[in-house]
Amino acid sequence: MNDSYSGKNGKVKVMYVRNEDSNDSRRDNDRDRNNDRDRNNGRGRNNDRRRNSDSHKDDKHPFGKGRDQGDRRRDSDRPARSGDRSPWRIVSRPEEESLKPDHGGISGKSYIDPEQLRRQRLEETRIYGENACLAMFQNRPDAIVRAWFVQSVTPRFRNALKWMATNRKAYHVVDDEELAKASGTEHHGGVCFLIKKRNGLDAETYLQQAPAKDCVLALENVGNPHNVGAIMRSCAHFGVQGVILQDTAMLESGAAVRTAEGGAEHIKGIDADGFTDTLNKFRNEGYSIVTTSSHKGSATLAQATLPEKMVLVLGQESDGLSDSTWEDGDIRLSIGGTGRVESLNVSVATGIMLAEWWRQNKA
């Protein structure tokens, strides 16, 4: 059946809809049922007379009954009369109007709760770099959620691949372009892990497990992830475990973890809701607060005796420590040099200071 025809207004399509005149349709249906009942009753009386009059013919003509049944079948197969009404009517629709299927509000897309997705993103982060991911697997394999590798690094991650397969952790072997998308950088080093973030410790929790000789690092407004990564690498090398930050999530950023080259796994972040208040908590537990500056007059590192328990405080890359934090120090130090440059990079200054503390107290 062709659902289109040409009229004065051009080609149109035909669609079939339910007749809205349900009362007329019901009356027509009732009339048709009455007519069919009468017709069947009449056919039944004719059949009775035929059976009575032709009963003797059945014995002589065995096919007589078959012809009668065939007649009835032909009657039932006869098309409806032109006057019979249908509950459906035909209407035309302009061809330019498109049908929009109604699926009862059901779509093919699954629903993801945006609040749940937001919480998940806050709880997870991506790290990359071969040494960083190897250290992550060796120290915290259960924190791995998913992994991506390029083919060339898989031999060095053989144990990690076996462990992830055994523990049903998803991993993918992809090309450089796909890994750059997964990690968010071209400097991925051939591997990327999606991991669960570590929560920062409060000062009280850290102090309960602090060693007898302990140096804690405090960073005021240091925000460059590459500097943070280099600082973590120096801390791991010189035995510093705790780092005080206003936002400990900085220790878990991909760039910082990659720059730390595995050192991030040996560092514990300490939350500082109030920077000065947190320093006072350590002072109350016997720690000396050592502040540093390259702009203000102070004793040089070479002349200082560094205590066994201290908090070394360093400031942001451009301006250093704030005046209030600088003045709050029990010991105020600077690193001597030629003076040909204004200051050292904060990560370099950290390495020099920690090396001297290690020499005096741990070496």
Short mmCIF file of C-alpha atoms in Angstrom, two decimals:
data_model
loop_
_atom_site.label_atom_id
_atom_site.label_comp_id
_atom_site.label_asym_id
_atom_site.label_seq_id
_atom_site.Cartn_x
_atom_site.Cartn_y
_atom_site.Cartn_z
CA MET A 1 0.00 0.00 0.00
CA ASN A 2 1.36 3.42 -1.02
CA ASP A 3 1.13 6.02 1.78
CA SER A 4 1.44 9.06 -0.50
CA TYR A 5 -0.52 10.70 -3.29
CA SER A 6 -0.28 13.88 -5.33
CA GLY A 7 -2.81 16.61 -4.80
CA LYS A 8 -3.10 20.26 -5.65
CA ASN A 9 -0.60 21.18 -2.96
CA GLY A 10 1.98 18.65 -4.05
CA LYS A 11 2.92 15.26 -2.70
CA VAL A 12 1.65 14.47 0.79
CA LYS A 13 2.00 11.52 3.09
CA VAL A 14 -0.89 9.65 4.70
CA MET A 15 -1.13 8.67 8.34
CA TYR A 16 -3.83 6.74 10.18
CA VAL A 17 -5.28 7.99 13.45
CA ARG A 18 -8.06 6.94 15.74
CA ASN A 19 -11.48 8.32 14.83
CA GLU A 20 -12.46 10.88 17.44
CA ASP A 21 -16.20 10.30 16.82
CA SER A 22 -16.38 7.34 19.16
CA ASN A 23 -20.20 7.58 19.65
CA ASP A 24 -20.94 7.27 15.93
CA SER A 25 -18.44 4.46 15.61
CA ARG A 26 -20.06 2.62 18.55
CA ARG A 27 -23.53 2.93 17.04
CA ASP A 28 -22.26 1.70 13.67
CA ASN A 29 -20.56 -1.26 15.31
CA ASP A 30 -23.75 -2.17 17.18
CA ARG A 31 -25.76 -1.98 13.93
CA ASP A 32 -23.20 -4.20 12.17
CA ARG A 33 -23.35 -6.79 14.97
CA ASN A 34 -27.17 -6.86 14.78
CA ASN A 35 -27.03 -7.33 11.02
CA ASP A 36 -24.51 -10.13 11.38
CA ARG A 37 -26.69 -11.79 14.04
CA ASP A 38 -29.74 -11.63 11.80
CA ARG A 39 -27.80 -12.89 8.84
CA ASN A 40 -26.37 -15.79 10.86
CA ASN A 41 -29.84 -16.68 12.21
CA GLY A 42 -31.22 -16.73 8.68
CA ARG A 43 -28.33 -18.81 7.48
CA GLY A 44 -28.88 -21.19 10.38
CA ARG A 45 -32.60 -21.68 9.46
CA ASN A 46 -31.69 -22.24 5.81
CA ASN A 47 -29.07 -24.75 6.85
CA ASP A 48 -31.63 -26.64 8.96
CA ARG A 49 -34.09 -26.82 6.03
CA ARG A 50 -31.27 -27.84 3.73
CA ARG A 51 -30.16 -30.61 6.10
CA ASN A 52 -33.75 -31.88 6.44
CA SER A 53 -34.44 -31.83 2.72
CA ASP A 54 -31.05 -33.13 1.60
CA SER A 55 -30.40 -35.66 4.35
CA HIS A 56 -31.17 -38.46 1.92
CA LYS A 57 -28.73 -37.00 -0.60
CA ASP A 58 -25.78 -37.31 1.78
CA ASP A 59 -25.79 -41.05 1.39
CA LYS A 60 -25.89 -40.79 -2.37
CA HIS A 61 -23.66 -37.81 -2.75
CA PRO A 62 -20.87 -37.94 -0.13
CA PHE A 63 -19.58 -34.57 -1.24
CA GLY A 64 -22.80 -32.70 -0.57
CA LYS A 65 -21.81 -31.69 2.96
CA GLY A 66 -18.41 -30.52 1.76
CA ARG A 67 -20.02 -28.16 -0.75
CA ASP A 68 -22.19 -26.70 2.01
CA GLN A 69 -19.15 -26.07 4.23
CA GLY A 70 -17.30 -24.55 1.33
CA ASP A 71 -20.22 -22.16 0.79
CA ARG A 72 -20.07 -21.09 4.39
CA ARG A 73 -16.33 -20.50 4.16
CA ARG A 74 -16.80 -18.41 1.05
CA ASP A 75 -19.46 -16.37 2.87
CA SER A 76 -17.10 -15.68 5.76
CA ASP A 77 -14.27 -14.73 3.38
CA ARG A 78 -16.49 -12.36 1.42
CA PRO A 79 -15.26 -8.73 1.82
CA ALA A 80 -17.22 -6.34 4.00
CA ARG A 81 -19.87 -4.22 2.40
CA SER A 82 -19.00 -0.72 1.33
CA GLY A 83 -21.41 0.63 3.91
CA ASP A 84 -19.58 -1.02 6.85
CA ARG A 85 -17.81 1.59 8.96
CA SER A 86 -14.28 1.30 10.39
CA PRO A 87 -13.08 2.69 13.72
CA TRP A 88 -10.17 4.18 11.78
CA ARG A 89 -10.21 7.10 9.42
CA ILE A 90 -7.68 8.46 6.95
CA VAL A 91 -6.29 11.94 7.20
CA SER A 92 -3.55 13.60 5.17
CA ARG A 93 -0.44 15.22 6.57
CA PRO A 94 1.87 17.66 4.73
CA GLU A 95 5.10 15.99 3.72
CA GLU A 96 7.30 18.62 5.42
CA GLU A 97 5.91 17.74 8.86
CA SER A 98 8.03 15.05 10.48
CA LEU A 99 6.79 12.51 12.98
CA LYS A 100 8.33 12.70 16.44
CA PRO A 101 8.09 9.30 18.15
CA ASP A 102 6.89 9.37 21.72
CA HIS A 103 8.67 6.83 23.92
CA GLY A 104 6.85 7.72 27.11
CA GLY A 105 9.73 9.74 28.47
CA ILE A 106 12.23 6.90 28.06
CA SER A 107 15.45 7.73 26.23
CA GLY A 108 18.40 5.59 25.22
CA LYS A 109 20.79 7.48 27.52
CA SER A 110 21.48 6.29 31.05
CA TYR A 111 21.11 8.86 33.83
CA ILE A 112 24.16 9.75 35.91
CA ASP A 113 23.62 11.69 39.09
CA PRO A 114 25.72 14.87 38.68
CA GLU A 115 26.23 15.13 42.44
CA GLN A 116 27.58 11.58 42.56
CA LEU A 117 29.85 12.33 39.60
CA ARG A 118 31.13 15.48 41.33
CA ARG A 119 31.92 13.55 44.53
CA GLN A 120 33.68 10.86 42.54
CA ARG A 121 35.88 13.43 40.79
CA LEU A 122 36.76 14.97 44.14
CA GLU A 123 37.77 11.57 45.49
CA GLU A 124 39.86 10.50 42.48
CA THR A 125 42.84 11.90 40.59
CA ARG A 126 45.10 10.90 37.72
CA ILE A 127 48.83 10.44 38.09
CA TYR A 128 51.33 9.64 35.36
CA GLY A 129 55.01 9.02 34.84
CA GLU A 130 56.80 5.67 34.97
CA ASN A 131 58.59 6.06 38.31
CA ALA A 132 55.58 7.70 39.96
CA CYS A 133 53.21 4.91 38.90
CA LEU A 134 55.67 2.14 39.83
CA ALA A 135 56.02 3.64 43.31
CA MET A 136 52.25 3.96 43.52
CA PHE A 137 51.77 0.28 42.70
CA GLN A 138 54.45 -0.83 45.17
CA ASN A 139 53.02 1.21 48.07
CA ARG A 140 49.26 1.55 47.46
CA PRO A 141 48.00 -0.91 44.84
CA ASP A 142 44.48 -1.00 46.31
CA ALA A 143 44.07 2.71 45.54
CA ILE A 144 44.33 2.07 41.78
CA VAL A 145 40.98 2.36 40.00
CA ARG A 146 42.00 2.15 36.32
CA ALA A 147 45.20 2.25 34.28
CA TRP A 148 46.39 3.10 30.77
CA PHE A 149 49.69 1.97 29.21
CA VAL A 150 51.51 2.29 25.91
CA GLN A 151 52.88 -0.98 24.62
CA SER A 152 56.54 -0.07 25.17
CA VAL A 153 56.25 0.23 28.98
CA THR A 154 54.21 -2.94 29.62
CA PRO A 155 57.31 -5.14 30.22
CA ARG A 156 58.29 -2.93 33.17
CA PHE A 157 54.73 -3.12 34.55
CA ARG A 158 54.37 -6.88 34.15
CA ASN A 159 53.66 -7.43 37.85
CA ALA A 160 51.18 -4.57 37.93
CA LEU A 161 49.31 -5.96 34.89
CA LYS A 162 49.09 -9.42 36.49
CA TRP A 163 47.87 -7.94 39.76
CA MET A 164 45.23 -5.81 38.06
CA ALA A 165 43.97 -8.76 36.00
CA THR A 166 43.74 -10.93 39.13
CA ASN A 167 41.94 -8.19 41.11
CA ARG A 168 39.61 -7.15 38.28
CA LYS A 169 41.11 -3.70 37.85
CA ALA A 170 40.48 -2.27 34.40
CA TYR A 171 43.51 -1.41 32.29
CA HIS A 172 43.99 -0.45 28.65
CA VAL A 173 46.95 -0.69 26.27
CA VAL A 174 46.62 2.35 23.99
CA ASP A 175 48.65 4.56 21.67
CA ASP A 176 50.30 7.88 22.60
CA GLU A 177 47.37 9.97 21.38
CA GLU A 178 44.81 8.05 23.43
CA LEU A 179 47.02 8.15 26.52
CA ALA A 180 47.43 11.92 26.16
CA LYS A 181 43.64 12.22 26.27
CA ALA A 182 43.36 9.92 29.29
CA SER A 183 46.10 11.67 31.29
CA GLY A 184 45.44 15.22 30.11
CA THR A 185 49.07 15.82 29.11
CA GLU A 186 51.59 14.81 26.47
CA HIS A 187 54.23 14.34 29.21
CA HIS A 188 52.64 11.14 30.53
CA GLY A 189 55.74 8.94 30.38
CA GLY A 190 53.81 6.06 28.82
CA VAL A 191 51.51 5.27 31.76
CA CYS A 192 48.61 6.82 33.66
CA PHE A 193 46.75 5.64 36.78
CA LEU A 194 43.35 6.76 37.99
CA ILE A 195 43.64 6.52 41.77
CA LYS A 196 41.73 7.29 44.94
CA LYS A 197 43.05 10.35 46.71
CA ARG A 198 44.58 10.19 50.16
CA ASN A 199 43.03 12.35 52.80
CA GLY A 200 45.21 14.82 54.64
CA LEU A 201 45.95 14.33 58.34
CA ASP A 202 45.17 16.85 61.02
CA ALA A 203 48.04 18.07 63.18
CA GLU A 204 46.97 16.04 66.23
CA THR A 205 46.94 12.75 64.29
CA TYR A 206 50.39 13.36 62.83
CA LEU A 207 51.91 14.35 66.19
CA GLN A 208 50.74 11.09 67.78
CA GLN A 209 52.97 9.09 65.43
CA ALA A 210 55.87 11.54 64.92
CA PRO A 211 59.45 10.21 65.42
CA ALA A 212 61.80 11.57 68.09
CA LYS A 213 63.92 13.40 65.50
CA ASP A 214 61.57 14.98 63.05
CA CYS A 215 61.62 17.78 60.51
CA VAL A 216 58.25 18.91 59.16
CA LEU A 217 57.95 21.18 56.14
CA ALA A 218 55.36 23.98 56.00
CA LEU A 219 54.58 25.69 52.67
CA GLU A 220 52.79 29.04 52.70
CA ASN A 221 50.98 29.78 49.41
CA VAL A 222 53.29 27.61 47.28
CA GLY A 223 51.13 26.70 44.29
CA ASN A 224 53.32 25.60 41.37
CA PRO A 225 52.85 21.80 41.05
CA HIS A 226 56.34 21.31 39.61
CA ASN A 227 57.86 23.07 42.64
CA VAL A 228 55.67 21.00 44.95
CA GLY A 229 56.82 17.83 43.20
CA ALA A 230 60.47 18.77 43.45
CA ILE A 231 60.00 19.59 47.17
CA MET A 232 58.42 16.17 47.79
CA ARG A 233 61.36 14.52 46.07
CA SER A 234 63.81 16.32 48.37
CA CYS A 235 61.68 15.52 51.43
CA ALA A 236 61.70 11.81 50.61
CA HIS A 237 65.47 11.88 50.09
CA PHE A 238 66.19 13.57 53.45
CA GLY A 239 63.66 11.68 55.55
CA VAL A 240 60.93 14.35 55.90
CA GLN A 241 57.50 12.75 56.22
CA GLY A 242 55.06 15.59 56.97
CA VAL A 243 54.23 18.58 54.76
CA ILE A 244 51.84 21.27 56.05
CA LEU A 245 49.64 22.83 53.35
CA GLN A 246 46.43 24.81 53.17
CA ASP A 247 45.30 22.35 50.44
CA THR A 248 46.83 18.88 50.73
CA ALA A 249 45.25 17.88 47.40
CA MET A 250 48.18 19.67 45.74
CA LEU A 251 50.37 16.74 46.78
CA GLU A 252 48.22 14.44 44.61
CA SER A 253 48.20 16.46 41.38
CA GLY A 254 49.50 14.61 38.34
CA ALA A 255 52.27 17.10 37.57
CA ALA A 256 53.49 17.16 41.19
CA VAL A 257 53.50 13.38 41.53
CA ARG A 258 55.35 12.93 38.23
CA THR A 259 58.00 15.52 39.20
CA ALA A 260 58.44 13.79 42.59
CA GLU A 261 59.55 10.62 40.73
CA GLY A 262 58.08 8.31 43.36
CA GLY A 263 58.80 10.53 46.36
CA ALA A 264 55.13 11.45 46.80
CA GLU A 265 54.36 8.00 48.21
CA HIS A 266 56.55 8.72 51.26
CA ILE A 267 54.94 12.07 52.15
CA LYS A 268 51.99 12.70 54.46
CA GLY A 269 49.93 15.82 53.91
CA ILE A 270 48.95 17.78 57.03
CA ASP A 271 45.90 20.03 56.73
CA ALA A 272 46.32 23.63 57.87
CA ASP A 273 42.91 25.25 58.26
CA GLY A 274 44.69 28.11 59.99
CA PHE A 275 48.39 28.30 59.11
CA THR A 276 49.52 30.09 62.28
CA ASP A 277 47.31 27.94 64.53
CA THR A 278 48.79 24.77 63.04
CA LEU A 279 52.34 26.00 63.64
CA ASN A 280 51.44 26.73 67.25
CA LYS A 281 50.24 23.16 67.73
CA PHE A 282 53.66 21.88 66.70
CA ARG A 283 55.40 24.48 68.88
CA ASN A 284 53.39 23.26 71.86
CA GLU A 285 54.71 19.73 71.22
CA GLY A 286 58.36 20.82 71.35
CA TYR A 287 59.03 21.75 67.73
CA SER A 288 61.02 24.90 66.88
CA ILE A 289 59.57 27.05 64.10
CA VAL A 290 62.30 27.95 61.57
CA THR A 291 61.38 30.65 59.04
CA THR A 292 63.40 31.55 55.97
CA SER A 293 63.82 34.62 53.78
CA SER A 294 66.18 35.95 51.15
CA HIS A 295 64.98 39.57 51.55
CA LYS A 296 65.24 40.18 55.29
CA GLY A 297 68.28 40.30 57.53
CA SER A 298 68.81 37.05 59.46
CA ALA A 299 71.42 34.52 60.45
CA THR A 300 72.82 32.36 57.67
CA LEU A 301 72.26 28.67 57.48
CA ALA A 302 75.98 27.91 57.74
CA GLN A 303 76.10 29.55 61.21
CA ALA A 304 72.93 27.93 62.60
CA THR A 305 72.43 24.90 64.76
CA LEU A 306 69.25 23.19 63.63
CA PRO A 307 67.14 21.46 66.31
CA GLU A 308 66.20 17.78 66.14
CA LYS A 309 62.50 18.65 66.05
CA MET A 310 61.61 21.60 63.87
CA VAL A 311 59.10 22.94 61.36
CA LEU A 312 60.82 24.54 58.37
CA VAL A 313 58.59 27.23 56.85
CA LEU A 314 59.02 28.43 53.25
CA GLY A 315 56.95 30.93 51.30
CA GLN A 316 55.54 31.44 47.84
CA GLU A 317 57.77 31.59 44.79
CA SER A 318 57.61 35.36 44.15
CA ASP A 319 57.38 37.15 47.51
CA GLY A 320 58.46 34.54 50.05
CA LEU A 321 56.89 34.39 53.51
CA SER A 322 54.38 36.92 54.71
CA ASP A 323 55.63 39.34 57.35
CA SER A 324 53.46 37.86 60.10
CA THR A 325 54.70 34.32 59.44
CA TRP A 326 58.32 35.45 59.17
CA GLU A 327 58.19 37.23 62.51
CA ASP A 328 56.51 34.24 64.15
CA GLY A 329 59.62 32.09 63.69
CA ASP A 330 61.71 30.92 66.65
CA ILE A 331 64.75 30.81 64.34
CA ARG A 332 65.06 33.01 61.23
CA LEU A 333 67.50 31.92 58.58
CA SER A 334 68.73 32.75 55.09
CA ILE A 335 70.98 30.87 52.66
CA GLY A 336 74.25 32.67 51.99
CA GLY A 337 75.47 33.20 48.44
CA THR A 338 76.99 35.72 46.01
CA GLY A 339 73.89 37.91 45.85
CA ARG A 340 73.99 37.97 42.04
CA VAL A 341 70.39 36.71 41.91
CA GLU A 342 67.56 37.88 44.08
CA SER A 343 66.62 34.48 45.47
CA LEU A 344 66.67 30.75 44.94
CA ASN A 345 63.81 28.72 43.61
CA VAL A 346 61.71 27.50 46.54
CA SER A 347 62.35 23.85 45.70
CA VAL A 348 66.12 24.45 45.52
CA ALA A 349 66.09 26.35 48.83
CA THR A 350 64.16 23.50 50.42
CA GLY A 351 66.73 20.95 49.29
CA ILE A 352 69.62 22.98 50.72
CA MET A 353 67.92 23.51 54.10
CA LEU A 354 66.88 19.86 54.45
CA ALA A 355 70.35 18.66 53.52
CA GLU A 356 71.83 20.69 56.40
CA TRP A 357 69.24 19.43 58.86
CA TRP A 358 70.02 15.85 57.77
CA ARG A 359 73.76 16.45 58.16
CA GLN A 360 73.41 17.79 61.69
CA ASN A 361 70.79 15.40 63.06
CA LYS A 362 70.53 12.22 61.02
CA ALA A 363 73.80 11.60 59.17
#
